[in-house]
């Protein structure tokens, strides 16, 4: 009697190989995680240009959730549990007031024709990028210190996210001012 393999059997036998290929050496984890955070920070910057109020915030949340999932994989954490997703969603949603500051208002300013849209589009991309960078950096630090998705300290992480976002925005502002000054002197 011949045994036939189905596509489902092939997927099942390949699963351990795929999991092994996704593992990252301990010494490379922080660097790989930082590349992931940088990639999604750029995507978040782009989401700030979405001209529809509230849709930009929904896109930003989705981008951050995807980023956290990829960073968690680098550290061998399972992000598939809906309970964990709820906890992470609560963290991201709870950190919006600290990281985004007036971004919610900025998002809804897009509803004001011309002037509101222009001012919101000038502000929202940097704030979105700062928020994503802060969330990503906080999770990388948590995982680097041996933390897991199960032992998240939401209150502590919210404070860390707010601090990192403020530093990111300040550094972006300084970089923009330096670039403008350099152009003026040339």
PDB file of C-alpha atoms in Angstrom:
ATOM      1  CA  UNK A   1       0.000   0.000   0.000  1.00  0.00           C
ATOM      2  CA  UNK A   2       1.542   3.283  -1.113  1.00  0.00           C
ATOM      3  CA  UNK A   3       1.449   6.318   1.136  1.00  0.00           C
ATOM      4  CA  UNK A   4       0.603   9.578  -0.580  1.00  0.00           C
ATOM      5  CA  UNK A   5       1.533  12.967   0.793  1.00  0.00           C
ATOM      6  CA  UNK A   6      -0.877  15.828   0.665  1.00  0.00           C
ATOM      7  CA  UNK A   7      -0.106  19.546   0.642  1.00  0.00           C
ATOM      8  CA  UNK A   8      -1.202  19.642   4.282  1.00  0.00           C
ATOM      9  CA  UNK A   9       1.367  16.948   5.157  1.00  0.00           C
ATOM     10  CA  UNK A  10       4.090  18.918   3.361  1.00  0.00           C
ATOM     11  CA  UNK A  11       3.235  22.051   5.338  1.00  0.00           C
ATOM     12  CA  UNK A  12       3.272  20.125   8.607  1.00  0.00           C
ATOM     13  CA  UNK A  13       6.681  18.606   7.879  1.00  0.00           C
ATOM     14  CA  UNK A  14       8.108  21.991   6.810  1.00  0.00           C
ATOM     15  CA  UNK A  15       6.844  23.843   9.912  1.00  0.00           C
ATOM     16  CA  UNK A  16       9.823  23.020  12.176  1.00  0.00           C
ATOM     17  CA  UNK A  17      12.239  24.033   9.418  1.00  0.00           C
ATOM     18  CA  UNK A  18      10.429  27.339   8.929  1.00  0.00           C
ATOM     19  CA  UNK A  19      10.478  28.021  12.675  1.00  0.00           C
ATOM     20  CA  UNK A  20      14.198  27.273  12.854  1.00  0.00           C
ATOM     21  CA  UNK A  21      14.919  29.609   9.928  1.00  0.00           C
ATOM     22  CA  UNK A  22      13.095  32.424  11.739  1.00  0.00           C
ATOM     23  CA  UNK A  23      15.235  32.088  14.857  1.00  0.00           C
ATOM     24  CA  UNK A  24      17.924  34.708  15.225  1.00  0.00           C
ATOM     25  CA  UNK A  25      21.197  34.260  17.084  1.00  0.00           C
ATOM     26  CA  UNK A  26      21.109  35.851  20.551  1.00  0.00           C
ATOM     27  CA  UNK A  27      23.862  38.340  19.731  1.00  0.00           C
ATOM     28  CA  UNK A  28      22.033  39.491  16.570  1.00  0.00           C
ATOM     29  CA  UNK A  29      18.552  39.883  18.042  1.00  0.00           C
ATOM     30  CA  UNK A  30      18.823  43.537  19.036  1.00  0.00           C
ATOM     31  CA  UNK A  31      20.177  44.535  15.622  1.00  0.00           C
ATOM     32  CA  UNK A  32      17.512  42.587  13.725  1.00  0.00           C
ATOM     33  CA  UNK A  33      14.779  43.961  15.991  1.00  0.00           C
ATOM     34  CA  UNK A  34      16.055  47.506  15.443  1.00  0.00           C
ATOM     35  CA  UNK A  35      15.884  47.006  11.665  1.00  0.00           C
ATOM     36  CA  UNK A  36      12.253  45.934  12.075  1.00  0.00           C
ATOM     37  CA  UNK A  37      11.490  48.996  14.229  1.00  0.00           C
ATOM     38  CA  UNK A  38      13.168  51.279  11.670  1.00  0.00           C
ATOM     39  CA  UNK A  39      11.153  49.729   8.811  1.00  0.00           C
ATOM     40  CA  UNK A  40       7.843  50.219  10.583  1.00  0.00           C
ATOM     41  CA  UNK A  41       8.803  53.712  11.750  1.00  0.00           C
ATOM     42  CA  UNK A  42       9.089  54.665   8.083  1.00  0.00           C
ATOM     43  CA  UNK A  43       5.725  53.068   7.329  1.00  0.00           C
ATOM     44  CA  UNK A  44       4.215  55.041  10.211  1.00  0.00           C
ATOM     45  CA  UNK A  45       5.653  58.250   8.833  1.00  0.00           C
ATOM     46  CA  UNK A  46       3.851  57.490   5.594  1.00  0.00           C
ATOM     47  CA  UNK A  47       0.591  56.750   7.385  1.00  0.00           C
ATOM     48  CA  UNK A  48       0.626  60.324   8.676  1.00  0.00           C
ATOM     49  CA  UNK A  49      -0.069  61.489   5.122  1.00  0.00           C
ATOM     50  CA  UNK A  50      -3.401  59.653   4.947  1.00  0.00           C
ATOM     51  CA  UNK A  51      -5.826  62.528   4.430  1.00  0.00           C
ATOM     52  CA  UNK A  52      -8.884  60.924   6.050  1.00  0.00           C
ATOM     53  CA  UNK A  53      -9.420  61.700   9.762  1.00  0.00           C
ATOM     54  CA  UNK A  54      -9.170  58.689  12.106  1.00  0.00           C
ATOM     55  CA  UNK A  55      -8.153  56.362   9.260  1.00  0.00           C
ATOM     56  CA  UNK A  56      -4.553  57.452   9.801  1.00  0.00           C
ATOM     57  CA  UNK A  57      -4.798  56.466  13.477  1.00  0.00           C
ATOM     58  CA  UNK A  58      -6.288  53.085  12.590  1.00  0.00           C
ATOM     59  CA  UNK A  59      -3.474  52.517  10.085  1.00  0.00           C
ATOM     60  CA  UNK A  60      -0.909  53.543  12.683  1.00  0.00           C
ATOM     61  CA  UNK A  61      -2.284  51.056  15.210  1.00  0.00           C
ATOM     62  CA  UNK A  62      -2.180  48.281  12.612  1.00  0.00           C
ATOM     63  CA  UNK A  63       1.401  49.124  11.699  1.00  0.00           C
ATOM     64  CA  UNK A  64       2.459  49.056  15.345  1.00  0.00           C
ATOM     65  CA  UNK A  65       0.695  45.743  15.991  1.00  0.00           C
ATOM     66  CA  UNK A  66       2.429  44.178  12.973  1.00  0.00           C
ATOM     67  CA  UNK A  67       5.794  45.554  14.148  1.00  0.00           C
ATOM     68  CA  UNK A  68       5.367  44.140  17.651  1.00  0.00           C
ATOM     69  CA  UNK A  69       4.458  40.765  16.168  1.00  0.00           C
ATOM     70  CA  UNK A  70       7.650  40.694  14.095  1.00  0.00           C
ATOM     71  CA  UNK A  71       9.830  41.861  16.989  1.00  0.00           C
ATOM     72  CA  UNK A  72       8.256  39.219  19.224  1.00  0.00           C
ATOM     73  CA  UNK A  73       9.149  36.522  16.671  1.00  0.00           C
ATOM     74  CA  UNK A  74      12.785  37.624  16.750  1.00  0.00           C
ATOM     75  CA  UNK A  75      12.791  36.926  20.487  1.00  0.00           C
ATOM     76  CA  UNK A  76      10.926  33.624  20.135  1.00  0.00           C
ATOM     77  CA  UNK A  77       7.700  34.976  21.605  1.00  0.00           C
ATOM     78  CA  UNK A  78       4.310  33.744  20.418  1.00  0.00           C
ATOM     79  CA  UNK A  79       2.066  36.636  19.527  1.00  0.00           C
ATOM     80  CA  UNK A  80      -0.818  34.566  18.224  1.00  0.00           C
ATOM     81  CA  UNK A  81      -2.792  34.457  21.458  1.00  0.00           C
ATOM     82  CA  UNK A  82      -5.768  36.836  21.281  1.00  0.00           C
ATOM     83  CA  UNK A  83      -5.383  37.661  24.977  1.00  0.00           C
ATOM     84  CA  UNK A  84      -1.851  38.914  24.325  1.00  0.00           C
ATOM     85  CA  UNK A  85      -3.027  40.947  21.353  1.00  0.00           C
ATOM     86  CA  UNK A  86      -5.629  42.579  23.586  1.00  0.00           C
ATOM     87  CA  UNK A  87      -2.987  43.463  26.166  1.00  0.00           C
ATOM     88  CA  UNK A  88      -0.663  44.911  23.541  1.00  0.00           C
ATOM     89  CA  UNK A  89      -3.558  46.819  21.975  1.00  0.00           C
ATOM     90  CA  UNK A  90      -4.354  48.278  25.378  1.00  0.00           C
ATOM     91  CA  UNK A  91      -0.724  49.340  25.774  1.00  0.00           C
ATOM     92  CA  UNK A  92      -0.594  50.995  22.368  1.00  0.00           C
ATOM     93  CA  UNK A  93      -3.984  52.670  22.822  1.00  0.00           C
ATOM     94  CA  UNK A  94      -3.087  53.781  26.328  1.00  0.00           C
ATOM     95  CA  UNK A  95       0.221  55.235  25.208  1.00  0.00           C
ATOM     96  CA  UNK A  96      -1.321  57.350  22.420  1.00  0.00           C
ATOM     97  CA  UNK A  97      -2.038  60.327  24.683  1.00  0.00           C
ATOM     98  CA  UNK A  98       1.579  60.402  25.892  1.00  0.00           C
ATOM     99  CA  UNK A  99       3.260  59.714  22.549  1.00  0.00           C
ATOM    100  CA  UNK A 100       1.007  61.450  20.118  1.00  0.00           C
ATOM    101  CA  UNK A 101       0.105  64.458  22.191  1.00  0.00           C
ATOM    102  CA  UNK A 102      -2.071  66.416  19.813  1.00  0.00           C
ATOM    103  CA  UNK A 103      -2.032  63.818  17.050  1.00  0.00           C
ATOM    104  CA  UNK A 104      -5.614  62.827  17.682  1.00  0.00           C
ATOM    105  CA  UNK A 105      -6.552  66.460  17.294  1.00  0.00           C
ATOM    106  CA  UNK A 106      -4.203  66.695  14.325  1.00  0.00           C
ATOM    107  CA  UNK A 107      -5.909  63.722  12.707  1.00  0.00           C
ATOM    108  CA  UNK A 108      -9.294  65.337  13.061  1.00  0.00           C
ATOM    109  CA  UNK A 109      -7.962  68.700  11.820  1.00  0.00           C
ATOM    110  CA  UNK A 110      -7.723  66.974   8.456  1.00  0.00           C
ATOM    111  CA  UNK A 111     -11.483  67.401   8.256  1.00  0.00           C
ATOM    112  CA  UNK A 112     -11.029  71.188   8.025  1.00  0.00           C
ATOM    113  CA  UNK A 113     -10.638  72.024   4.342  1.00  0.00           C
ATOM    114  CA  UNK A 114      -7.219  73.143   3.111  1.00  0.00           C
ATOM    115  CA  UNK A 115      -5.672  74.822   6.178  1.00  0.00           C
ATOM    116  CA  UNK A 116      -6.562  72.021   8.603  1.00  0.00           C
ATOM    117  CA  UNK A 117      -5.421  69.353   6.179  1.00  0.00           C
ATOM    118  CA  UNK A 118      -2.104  71.078   5.463  1.00  0.00           C
ATOM    119  CA  UNK A 119      -1.296  71.678   9.120  1.00  0.00           C
ATOM    120  CA  UNK A 120      -2.224  68.115  10.085  1.00  0.00           C
ATOM    121  CA  UNK A 121      -0.184  66.614   7.271  1.00  0.00           C
ATOM    122  CA  UNK A 122       2.816  68.708   8.348  1.00  0.00           C
ATOM    123  CA  UNK A 123       2.529  67.468  11.940  1.00  0.00           C
ATOM    124  CA  UNK A 124       1.131  63.942  11.792  1.00  0.00           C
ATOM    125  CA  UNK A 125       3.928  62.036   9.963  1.00  0.00           C
ATOM    126  CA  UNK A 126       6.623  62.934  12.508  1.00  0.00           C
ATOM    127  CA  UNK A 127       4.354  62.236  15.453  1.00  0.00           C
ATOM    128  CA  UNK A 128       3.295  58.883  13.975  1.00  0.00           C
ATOM    129  CA  UNK A 129       6.919  57.902  13.368  1.00  0.00           C
ATOM    130  CA  UNK A 130       7.895  58.979  16.893  1.00  0.00           C
ATOM    131  CA  UNK A 131       5.104  56.902  18.383  1.00  0.00           C
ATOM    132  CA  UNK A 132       6.047  53.778  16.433  1.00  0.00           C
ATOM    133  CA  UNK A 133       9.745  54.198  17.177  1.00  0.00           C
ATOM    134  CA  UNK A 134       8.970  54.569  20.878  1.00  0.00           C
ATOM    135  CA  UNK A 135       6.686  51.529  21.015  1.00  0.00           C
ATOM    136  CA  UNK A 136       9.223  49.419  19.111  1.00  0.00           C
ATOM    137  CA  UNK A 137      12.213  50.538  21.179  1.00  0.00           C
ATOM    138  CA  UNK A 138      10.303  49.846  24.390  1.00  0.00           C
ATOM    139  CA  UNK A 139       9.440  46.312  23.307  1.00  0.00           C
ATOM    140  CA  UNK A 140      13.013  45.626  22.151  1.00  0.00           C
ATOM    141  CA  UNK A 141      14.333  46.815  25.525  1.00  0.00           C
ATOM    142  CA  UNK A 142      11.753  44.677  27.340  1.00  0.00           C
ATOM    143  CA  UNK A 143      12.726  41.557  25.383  1.00  0.00           C
ATOM    144  CA  UNK A 144      16.466  42.290  25.687  1.00  0.00           C
ATOM    145  CA  UNK A 145      16.057  42.402  29.474  1.00  0.00           C
ATOM    146  CA  UNK A 146      14.545  38.909  29.432  1.00  0.00           C
ATOM    147  CA  UNK A 147      10.913  39.982  29.433  1.00  0.00           C
ATOM    148  CA  UNK A 148       8.131  38.166  27.649  1.00  0.00           C
ATOM    149  CA  UNK A 149       4.737  39.118  26.292  1.00  0.00           C
ATOM    150  CA  UNK A 150       3.201  37.548  29.396  1.00  0.00           C
ATOM    151  CA  UNK A 151       5.030  39.738  31.944  1.00  0.00           C
ATOM    152  CA  UNK A 152       4.478  43.166  30.378  1.00  0.00           C
ATOM    153  CA  UNK A 153       4.353  45.978  32.935  1.00  0.00           C
ATOM    154  CA  UNK A 154       1.913  48.278  31.173  1.00  0.00           C
ATOM    155  CA  UNK A 155       2.324  51.258  33.491  1.00  0.00           C
ATOM    156  CA  UNK A 156       6.107  51.215  33.213  1.00  0.00           C
ATOM    157  CA  UNK A 157       6.043  50.719  29.455  1.00  0.00           C
ATOM    158  CA  UNK A 158       3.646  53.635  28.924  1.00  0.00           C
ATOM    159  CA  UNK A 159       6.087  55.941  30.692  1.00  0.00           C
ATOM    160  CA  UNK A 160       9.018  54.581  28.659  1.00  0.00           C
ATOM    161  CA  UNK A 161       7.087  55.064  25.417  1.00  0.00           C
ATOM    162  CA  UNK A 162       6.291  58.679  26.294  1.00  0.00           C
ATOM    163  CA  UNK A 163       9.949  59.438  27.116  1.00  0.00           C
ATOM    164  CA  UNK A 164      11.337  57.802  23.980  1.00  0.00           C
ATOM    165  CA  UNK A 165       8.746  59.499  21.740  1.00  0.00           C
ATOM    166  CA  UNK A 166       9.606  62.915  23.193  1.00  0.00           C
ATOM    167  CA  UNK A 167      13.325  62.330  22.580  1.00  0.00           C
ATOM    168  CA  UNK A 168      12.638  61.120  19.027  1.00  0.00           C
ATOM    169  CA  UNK A 169      10.552  64.202  18.211  1.00  0.00           C
ATOM    170  CA  UNK A 170      13.209  66.478  19.717  1.00  0.00           C
ATOM    171  CA  UNK A 171      15.972  64.774  17.737  1.00  0.00           C
ATOM    172  CA  UNK A 172      13.943  64.996  14.518  1.00  0.00           C
ATOM    173  CA  UNK A 173      13.332  68.688  15.196  1.00  0.00           C
ATOM    174  CA  UNK A 174      17.035  69.305  15.814  1.00  0.00           C
ATOM    175  CA  UNK A 175      17.988  67.361  12.690  1.00  0.00           C
ATOM    176  CA  UNK A 176      15.513  69.364  10.601  1.00  0.00           C
ATOM    177  CA  UNK A 177      16.791  72.660  12.049  1.00  0.00           C
ATOM    178  CA  UNK A 178      20.419  71.663  11.392  1.00  0.00           C
ATOM    179  CA  UNK A 179      19.621  70.670   7.802  1.00  0.00           C
ATOM    180  CA  UNK A 180      17.852  74.000   7.242  1.00  0.00           C
ATOM    181  CA  UNK A 181      20.792  75.938   8.724  1.00  0.00           C
ATOM    182  CA  UNK A 182      23.268  74.024   6.550  1.00  0.00           C
ATOM    183  CA  UNK A 183      21.232  74.788   3.416  1.00  0.00           C
ATOM    184  CA  UNK A 184      21.109  78.461   4.374  1.00  0.00           C
ATOM    185  CA  UNK A 185      24.901  78.698   4.735  1.00  0.00           C
ATOM    186  CA  UNK A 186      25.613  77.062   1.366  1.00  0.00           C
TER     187      UNK A 186
END
